[in-house]
Amino acid sequence: MASLTVIGIDPGSRNTGWGVVREQSGVLELIDCGVIRPPAKAAFSTRLAAIFHALREAISRCQPEEAAIEQAFQGINAATALKLGQARGVACAACASFDLTVSDYPPSAVKKALVGVGGAEKEQVAFMVGRLLNHRTDDWALDTSDALAVAICHLTMRRFSSRIAGA
Amino acid sequence: MASLTVIGIDPGSRNTGWGVVREQSGVLELIDCGVIRPPAKAAFSTRLAAIFHALREAISRCQPEEAAIEQAFQGINAATALKLGQARGVACAACASFDLTVSDYPPSAVKKALVGVGGAEKEQVAFMVGRLLNHRTDDWALDTSDALAVAICHLTMRRFSSRIAGA
């Protein structure tokens, strides 16, 4: 593949981070990124709708070809899982509405792809995202760098699998 | 309101029931209903995409004006909540893509609106759905009658609130 553009999404009902990264000939380029913060006092379904529309707007503008989402971490309670699940579902639906395939990765795989170890801190991941994209990270929320990290993780995995296929 | 058409949705990653009911001058009419069963062996995100597209198809065809979804029942574990949450999120996104507002009701409210008691069995609810819609229920999955039940619950609540507003 000469070029591939991927949207990474870190879904959450309060903050949904997203970031679009293009890889061309092994060079990563940040296309755009941001955090969706639906009105906190709105009904939950209204917040989900806001996430859906904002993600669709980002996808429509940045035209990614594939999508990647981090898997939910273990050890959350049922109430949190239900909220997080709904935000994830909305993110998958936004991708489905553009016929983007969605790959998901466990948090440890994302960290390993970025930092080399599965137990890295969020700040370390954010630092590496900035380095790889050659971009300042000061103005990014952690949700943004997490979303960019899963996009970069997906691009790394795709590069490996196309190399294996080509070997 | 002279007439109102509502889609009720009972989301689940294996079976998503849906049913569209119209109320005109106090008379309920079944427009259409069904169960979405995404391919069981497909990747989870593919199943979510299948639910999203099938629900959009139903909404596009039946043209409901509002949507109602049953709240998740308590007492499920985190892994189940995460799966159920994603199916719910997809259902909310499908509604949002048509700008339908989504109301949600706890299972006990749905049962109470249909059967008169909050602890009714699913079969009792299905029986009442059939009676109210004047329709045989033999060929319905329980997910379908649950979806129709939440649509009828929403229509009942809307009738009460418009009466109160008119009083």
PDB file of N, CA, C and O in Angstrom, chain A residues 88-135:
ATOM      1  N   ARG A  88     -18.879   3.290  22.540  1.00  0.00           N
ATOM      2  CA  ARG A  88     -18.180   2.467  21.538  1.00  0.00           C
ATOM      3  C   ARG A  88     -19.119   2.098  20.398  1.00  0.00           C
ATOM      4  O   ARG A  88     -18.739   2.104  19.231  1.00  0.00           O
ATOM      5  N   GLY A  89     -20.353   1.729  20.738  1.00  0.00           N
ATOM      6  CA  GLY A  89     -21.324   1.347  19.720  1.00  0.00           C
ATOM      7  C   GLY A  89     -21.592   2.487  18.756  1.00  0.00           C
ATOM      8  O   GLY A  89     -21.674   2.299  17.537  1.00  0.00           O
ATOM      9  N   VAL A  90     -21.726   3.682  19.322  1.00  0.00           N
ATOM     10  CA  VAL A  90     -21.950   4.873  18.502  1.00  0.00           C
ATOM     11  C   VAL A  90     -20.759   5.104  17.565  1.00  0.00           C
ATOM     12  O   VAL A  90     -20.944   5.430  16.383  1.00  0.00           O
ATOM     13  N   ALA A  91     -19.548   4.915  18.090  1.00  0.00           N
ATOM     14  CA  ALA A  91     -18.344   5.101  17.271  1.00  0.00           C
ATOM     15  C   ALA A  91     -18.322   4.083  16.124  1.00  0.00           C
ATOM     16  O   ALA A  91     -18.027   4.430  14.971  1.00  0.00           O
ATOM     17  N   CYS A  92     -18.648   2.827  16.441  1.00  0.00           N
ATOM     18  CA  CYS A  92     -18.687   1.792  15.394  1.00  0.00           C
ATOM     19  C   CYS A  92     -19.755   2.124  14.358  1.00  0.00           C
ATOM     20  O   CYS A  92     -19.546   1.925  13.154  1.00  0.00           O
ATOM     21  N   ALA A  93     -20.891   2.641  14.821  1.00  0.00           N
ATOM     22  CA  ALA A  93     -21.975   2.986  13.897  1.00  0.00           C
ATOM     23  C   ALA A  93     -21.567   4.136  12.977  1.00  0.00           C
ATOM     24  O   ALA A  93     -21.874   4.119  11.785  1.00  0.00           O
ATOM     25  N   ALA A  94     -20.859   5.126  13.539  1.00  0.00           N
ATOM     26  CA  ALA A  94     -20.396   6.248  12.713  1.00  0.00           C
ATOM     27  C   ALA A  94     -19.468   5.724  11.612  1.00  0.00           C
ATOM     28  O   ALA A  94     -19.548   6.143  10.454  1.00  0.00           O
ATOM     29  N   CYS A  95     -18.587   4.778  11.969  1.00  0.00           N
ATOM     30  CA  CYS A  95     -17.682   4.174  10.972  1.00  0.00           C
ATOM     31  C   CYS A  95     -18.490   3.355   9.961  1.00  0.00           C
ATOM     32  O   CYS A  95     -18.249   3.441   8.747  1.00  0.00           O
ATOM     33  N   ALA A  96     -19.452   2.572  10.458  1.00  0.00           N
ATOM     34  CA  ALA A  96     -20.276   1.738   9.570  1.00  0.00           C
ATOM     35  C   ALA A  96     -21.047   2.594   8.576  1.00  0.00           C
ATOM     36  O   ALA A  96     -21.271   2.178   7.435  1.00  0.00           O
ATOM     37  N   SER A  97     -21.426   3.798   9.012  1.00  0.00           N
ATOM     38  CA  SER A  97     -22.212   4.653   8.115  1.00  0.00           C
ATOM     39  C   SER A  97     -21.375   5.141   6.931  1.00  0.00           C
ATOM     40  O   SER A  97     -21.914   5.632   5.944  1.00  0.00           O
ATOM     41  N   PHE A  98     -20.047   5.007   7.036  1.00  0.00           N
ATOM     42  CA  PHE A  98     -19.164   5.316   5.899  1.00  0.00           C
ATOM     43  C   PHE A  98     -18.521   4.035   5.334  1.00  0.00           C
ATOM     44  O   PHE A  98     -17.552   4.114   4.592  1.00  0.00           O
ATOM     45  N   ASP A  99     -19.052   2.885   5.748  1.00  0.00           N
ATOM     46  CA  ASP A  99     -18.512   1.591   5.322  1.00  0.00           C
ATOM     47  C   ASP A  99     -17.032   1.423   5.638  1.00  0.00           C
ATOM     48  O   ASP A  99     -16.290   0.783   4.881  1.00  0.00           O
ATOM     49  N   LEU A 100     -16.593   2.012   6.750  1.00  0.00           N
ATOM     50  CA  LEU A 100     -15.221   1.800   7.199  1.00  0.00           C
ATOM     51  C   LEU A 100     -15.171   0.527   8.039  1.00  0.00           C
ATOM     52  O   LEU A 100     -15.995   0.348   8.926  1.00  0.00           O
ATOM     53  N   THR A 101     -14.210  -0.343   7.768  1.00  0.00           N
ATOM     54  CA  THR A 101     -14.026  -1.486   8.664  1.00  0.00           C
ATOM     55  C   THR A 101     -13.348  -0.997   9.941  1.00  0.00           C
ATOM     56  O   THR A 101     -12.518  -0.092   9.907  1.00  0.00           O
ATOM     57  N   VAL A 102     -13.746  -1.600  11.055  1.00  0.00           N
ATOM     58  CA  VAL A 102     -13.219  -1.203  12.358  1.00  0.00           C
ATOM     59  C   VAL A 102     -12.370  -2.343  12.925  1.00  0.00           C
ATOM     60  O   VAL A 102     -12.848  -3.468  13.050  1.00  0.00           O
ATOM     61  N   SER A 103     -11.124  -2.062  13.232  1.00  0.00           N
ATOM     62  CA  SER A 103     -10.275  -3.039  13.921  1.00  0.00           C
ATOM     63  C   SER A 103     -10.172  -2.601  15.358  1.00  0.00           C
ATOM     64  O   SER A 103     -10.124  -1.410  15.639  1.00  0.00           O
ATOM     65  N   ASP A 104     -10.139  -3.563  16.281  1.00  0.00           N
ATOM     66  CA  ASP A 104      -9.897  -3.111  17.655  1.00  0.00           C
ATOM     67  C   ASP A 104      -8.718  -3.815  18.290  1.00  0.00           C
ATOM     68  O   ASP A 104      -8.384  -4.945  17.959  1.00  0.00           O
ATOM     69  N   TYR A 105      -8.065  -3.097  19.167  1.00  0.00           N
ATOM     70  CA  TYR A 105      -6.821  -3.547  19.786  1.00  0.00           C
ATOM     71  C   TYR A 105      -6.904  -3.400  21.297  1.00  0.00           C
ATOM     72  O   TYR A 105      -7.396  -2.388  21.782  1.00  0.00           O
ATOM     73  N   PRO A 106      -6.394  -4.393  22.022  1.00  0.00           N
ATOM     74  CA  PRO A 106      -6.340  -4.230  23.477  1.00  0.00           C
ATOM     75  C   PRO A 106      -5.360  -3.115  23.842  1.00  0.00           C
ATOM     76  O   PRO A 106      -4.384  -2.892  23.106  1.00  0.00           O
ATOM     77  N   PRO A 107      -5.605  -2.415  24.943  1.00  0.00           N
ATOM     78  CA  PRO A 107      -4.740  -1.302  25.354  1.00  0.00           C
ATOM     79  C   PRO A 107      -3.266  -1.704  25.393  1.00  0.00           C
ATOM     80  O   PRO A 107      -2.399  -0.916  24.986  1.00  0.00           O
ATOM     81  N   SER A 108      -2.979  -2.942  25.823  1.00  0.00           N
ATOM     82  CA  SER A 108      -1.573  -3.373  25.930  1.00  0.00           C
ATOM     83  C   SER A 108      -0.916  -3.434  24.551  1.00  0.00           C
ATOM     84  O   SER A 108       0.271  -3.111  24.413  1.00  0.00           O
ATOM     85  N   ALA A 109      -1.684  -3.820  23.514  1.00  0.00           N
ATOM     86  CA  ALA A 109      -1.126  -3.893  22.156  1.00  0.00           C
ATOM     87  C   ALA A 109      -0.814  -2.487  21.639  1.00  0.00           C
ATOM     88  O   ALA A 109       0.205  -2.275  20.975  1.00  0.00           O
ATOM     89  N   VAL A 110      -1.698  -1.547  21.962  1.00  0.00           N
ATOM     90  CA  VAL A 110      -1.468  -0.156  21.530  1.00  0.00           C
ATOM     91  C   VAL A 110      -0.197   0.376  22.179  1.00  0.00           C
ATOM     92  O   VAL A 110       0.680   0.951  21.508  1.00  0.00           O
ATOM     93  N   LYS A 111      -0.089   0.148  23.494  1.00  0.00           N
ATOM     94  CA  LYS A 111       1.093   0.643  24.212  1.00  0.00           C
ATOM     95  C   LYS A 111       2.369  -0.010  23.681  1.00  0.00           C
ATOM     96  O   LYS A 111       3.391   0.655  23.505  1.00  0.00           O
ATOM     97  N   LYS A 112       2.280  -1.318  23.422  1.00  0.00           N
ATOM     98  CA  LYS A 112       3.450  -2.037  22.936  1.00  0.00           C
ATOM     99  C   LYS A 112       3.875  -1.516  21.564  1.00  0.00           C
ATOM    100  O   LYS A 112       5.067  -1.370  21.284  1.00  0.00           O
ATOM    101  N   ALA A 113       2.894  -1.236  20.701  1.00  0.00           N
ATOM    102  CA  ALA A 113       3.212  -0.746  19.356  1.00  0.00           C
ATOM    103  C   ALA A 113       3.854   0.636  19.410  1.00  0.00           C
ATOM    104  O   ALA A 113       4.658   0.998  18.561  1.00  0.00           O
ATOM    105  N   LEU A 114       3.496   1.422  20.429  1.00  0.00           N
ATOM    106  CA  LEU A 114       3.994   2.801  20.497  1.00  0.00           C
ATOM    107  C   LEU A 114       5.259   2.922  21.317  1.00  0.00           C
ATOM    108  O   LEU A 114       6.212   3.607  20.934  1.00  0.00           O
ATOM    109  N   VAL A 115       5.272   2.256  22.482  1.00  0.00           N
ATOM    110  CA  VAL A 115       6.345   2.465  23.449  1.00  0.00           C
ATOM    111  C   VAL A 115       7.241   1.238  23.576  1.00  0.00           C
ATOM    112  O   VAL A 115       8.344   1.318  24.085  1.00  0.00           O
ATOM    113  N   GLY A 116       6.734   0.078  23.119  1.00  0.00           N
ATOM    114  CA  GLY A 116       7.563  -1.123  23.183  1.00  0.00           C
ATOM    115  C   GLY A 116       7.230  -2.000  24.378  1.00  0.00           C
ATOM    116  O   GLY A 116       7.624  -3.154  24.424  1.00  0.00           O
ATOM    117  N   VAL A 117       6.493  -1.447  25.349  1.00  0.00           N
ATOM    118  CA  VAL A 117       6.066  -2.266  26.503  1.00  0.00           C
ATOM    119  C   VAL A 117       4.567  -2.096  26.707  1.00  0.00           C
ATOM    120  O   VAL A 117       4.007  -1.014  26.479  1.00  0.00           O
ATOM    121  N   GLY A 118       3.910  -3.195  27.121  1.00  0.00           N
ATOM    122  CA  GLY A 118       2.452  -3.199  27.255  1.00  0.00           C
ATOM    123  C   GLY A 118       1.938  -2.442  28.460  1.00  0.00           C
ATOM    124  O   GLY A 118       0.768  -2.101  28.519  1.00  0.00           O
ATOM    125  N   GLY A 119       2.830  -2.151  29.410  1.00  0.00           N
ATOM    126  CA  GLY A 119       2.366  -1.516  30.644  1.00  0.00           C
ATOM    127  C   GLY A 119       2.733  -0.036  30.742  1.00  0.00           C
ATOM    128  O   GLY A 119       2.779   0.517  31.828  1.00  0.00           O
ATOM    129  N   ALA A 120       2.971   0.601  29.596  1.00  0.00           N
ATOM    130  CA  ALA A 120       3.428   1.997  29.602  1.00  0.00           C
ATOM    131  C   ALA A 120       2.351   2.941  30.138  1.00  0.00           C
ATOM    132  O   ALA A 120       1.164   2.653  30.079  1.00  0.00           O
ATOM    133  N   GLU A 121       2.799   4.076  30.678  1.00  0.00           N
ATOM    134  CA  GLU A 121       1.875   5.102  31.160  1.00  0.00           C
ATOM    135  C   GLU A 121       1.283   5.875  29.984  1.00  0.00           C
ATOM    136  O   GLU A 121       1.894   5.965  28.918  1.00  0.00           O
ATOM    137  N   LYS A 122       0.101   6.470  30.222  1.00  0.00           N
ATOM    138  CA  LYS A 122      -0.563   7.269  29.191  1.00  0.00           C
ATOM    139  C   LYS A 122       0.342   8.417  28.708  1.00  0.00           C
ATOM    140  O   LYS A 122       0.364   8.743  27.534  1.00  0.00           O
ATOM    141  N   GLU A 123       1.100   9.007  29.658  1.00  0.00           N
ATOM    142  CA  GLU A 123       1.943  10.148  29.302  1.00  0.00           C
ATOM    143  C   GLU A 123       3.081   9.731  28.354  1.00  0.00           C
ATOM    144  O   GLU A 123       3.456  10.487  27.463  1.00  0.00           O
ATOM    145  N   GLN A 124       3.580   8.498  28.590  1.00  0.00           N
ATOM    146  CA  GLN A 124       4.634   7.977  27.715  1.00  0.00           C
ATOM    147  C   GLN A 124       4.100   7.784  26.307  1.00  0.00           C
ATOM    148  O   GLN A 124       4.765   8.071  25.317  1.00  0.00           O
ATOM    149  N   VAL A 125       2.863   7.242  26.248  1.00  0.00           N
ATOM    150  CA  VAL A 125       2.225   7.016  24.948  1.00  0.00           C
ATOM    151  C   VAL A 125       2.045   8.357  24.233  1.00  0.00           C
ATOM    152  O   VAL A 125       2.386   8.501  23.055  1.00  0.00           O
ATOM    153  N   ALA A 126       1.546   9.357  24.985  1.00  0.00           N
ATOM    154  CA  ALA A 126       1.326  10.684  24.402  1.00  0.00           C
ATOM    155  C   ALA A 126       2.641  11.260  23.866  1.00  0.00           C
ATOM    156  O   ALA A 126       2.682  11.833  22.770  1.00  0.00           O
ATOM    157  N   PHE A 127       3.724  11.065  24.638  1.00  0.00           N
ATOM    158  CA  PHE A 127       5.033  11.566  24.221  1.00  0.00           C
ATOM    159  C   PHE A 127       5.457  10.934  22.896  1.00  0.00           C
ATOM    160  O   PHE A 127       5.890  11.621  21.966  1.00  0.00           O
ATOM    161  N   MET A 128       5.285   9.606  22.800  1.00  0.00           N
ATOM    162  CA  MET A 128       5.690   8.897  21.584  1.00  0.00           C
ATOM    163  C   MET A 128       4.816   9.275  20.385  1.00  0.00           C
ATOM    164  O   MET A 128       5.306   9.363  19.256  1.00  0.00           O
ATOM    165  N   VAL A 129       3.524   9.494  20.635  1.00  0.00           N
ATOM    166  CA  VAL A 129       2.627   9.926  19.550  1.00  0.00           C
ATOM    167  C   VAL A 129       3.138  11.250  18.983  1.00  0.00           C
ATOM    168  O   VAL A 129       3.233  11.414  17.757  1.00  0.00           O
ATOM    169  N   GLY A 130       3.500  12.163  19.881  1.00  0.00           N
ATOM    170  CA  GLY A 130       4.028  13.459  19.452  1.00  0.00           C
ATOM    171  C   GLY A 130       5.304  13.305  18.639  1.00  0.00           C
ATOM    172  O   GLY A 130       5.486  13.954  17.596  1.00  0.00           O
ATOM    173  N   ARG A 131       6.197  12.417  19.116  1.00  0.00           N
ATOM    174  CA  ARG A 131       7.460  12.201  18.410  1.00  0.00           C
ATOM    175  C   ARG A 131       7.237  11.623  17.014  1.00  0.00           C
ATOM    176  O   ARG A 131       7.811  12.088  16.024  1.00  0.00           O
ATOM    177  N   LEU A 132       6.371  10.591  16.970  1.00  0.00           N
ATOM    178  CA  LEU A 132       6.142   9.891  15.693  1.00  0.00           C
ATOM    179  C   LEU A 132       5.454  10.800  14.670  1.00  0.00           C
ATOM    180  O   LEU A 132       5.687  10.696  13.476  1.00  0.00           O
ATOM    181  N   LEU A 133       4.586  11.685  15.180  1.00  0.00           N
ATOM    182  CA  LEU A 133       3.853  12.573  14.260  1.00  0.00           C
ATOM    183  C   LEU A 133       4.572  13.910  14.104  1.00  0.00           C
ATOM    184  O   LEU A 133       4.103  14.780  13.367  1.00  0.00           O
ATOM    185  N   ASN A 134       5.705  14.051  14.845  1.00  0.00           N
ATOM    186  CA  ASN A 134       6.482  15.281  14.779  1.00  0.00           C
ATOM    187  C   ASN A 134       5.601  16.490  15.105  1.00  0.00           C
ATOM    188  O   ASN A 134       5.529  17.461  14.356  1.00  0.00           O
ATOM    189  N   HIS A 135       4.947  16.396  16.254  1.00  0.00           N
ATOM    190  CA  HIS A 135       3.946  17.402  16.602  1.00  0.00           C
ATOM    191  C   HIS A 135       3.997  17.688  18.088  1.00  0.00           C
ATOM    192  O   HIS A 135       4.243  16.793  18.886  1.00  0.00           O
TER     193      HIS A 135
END
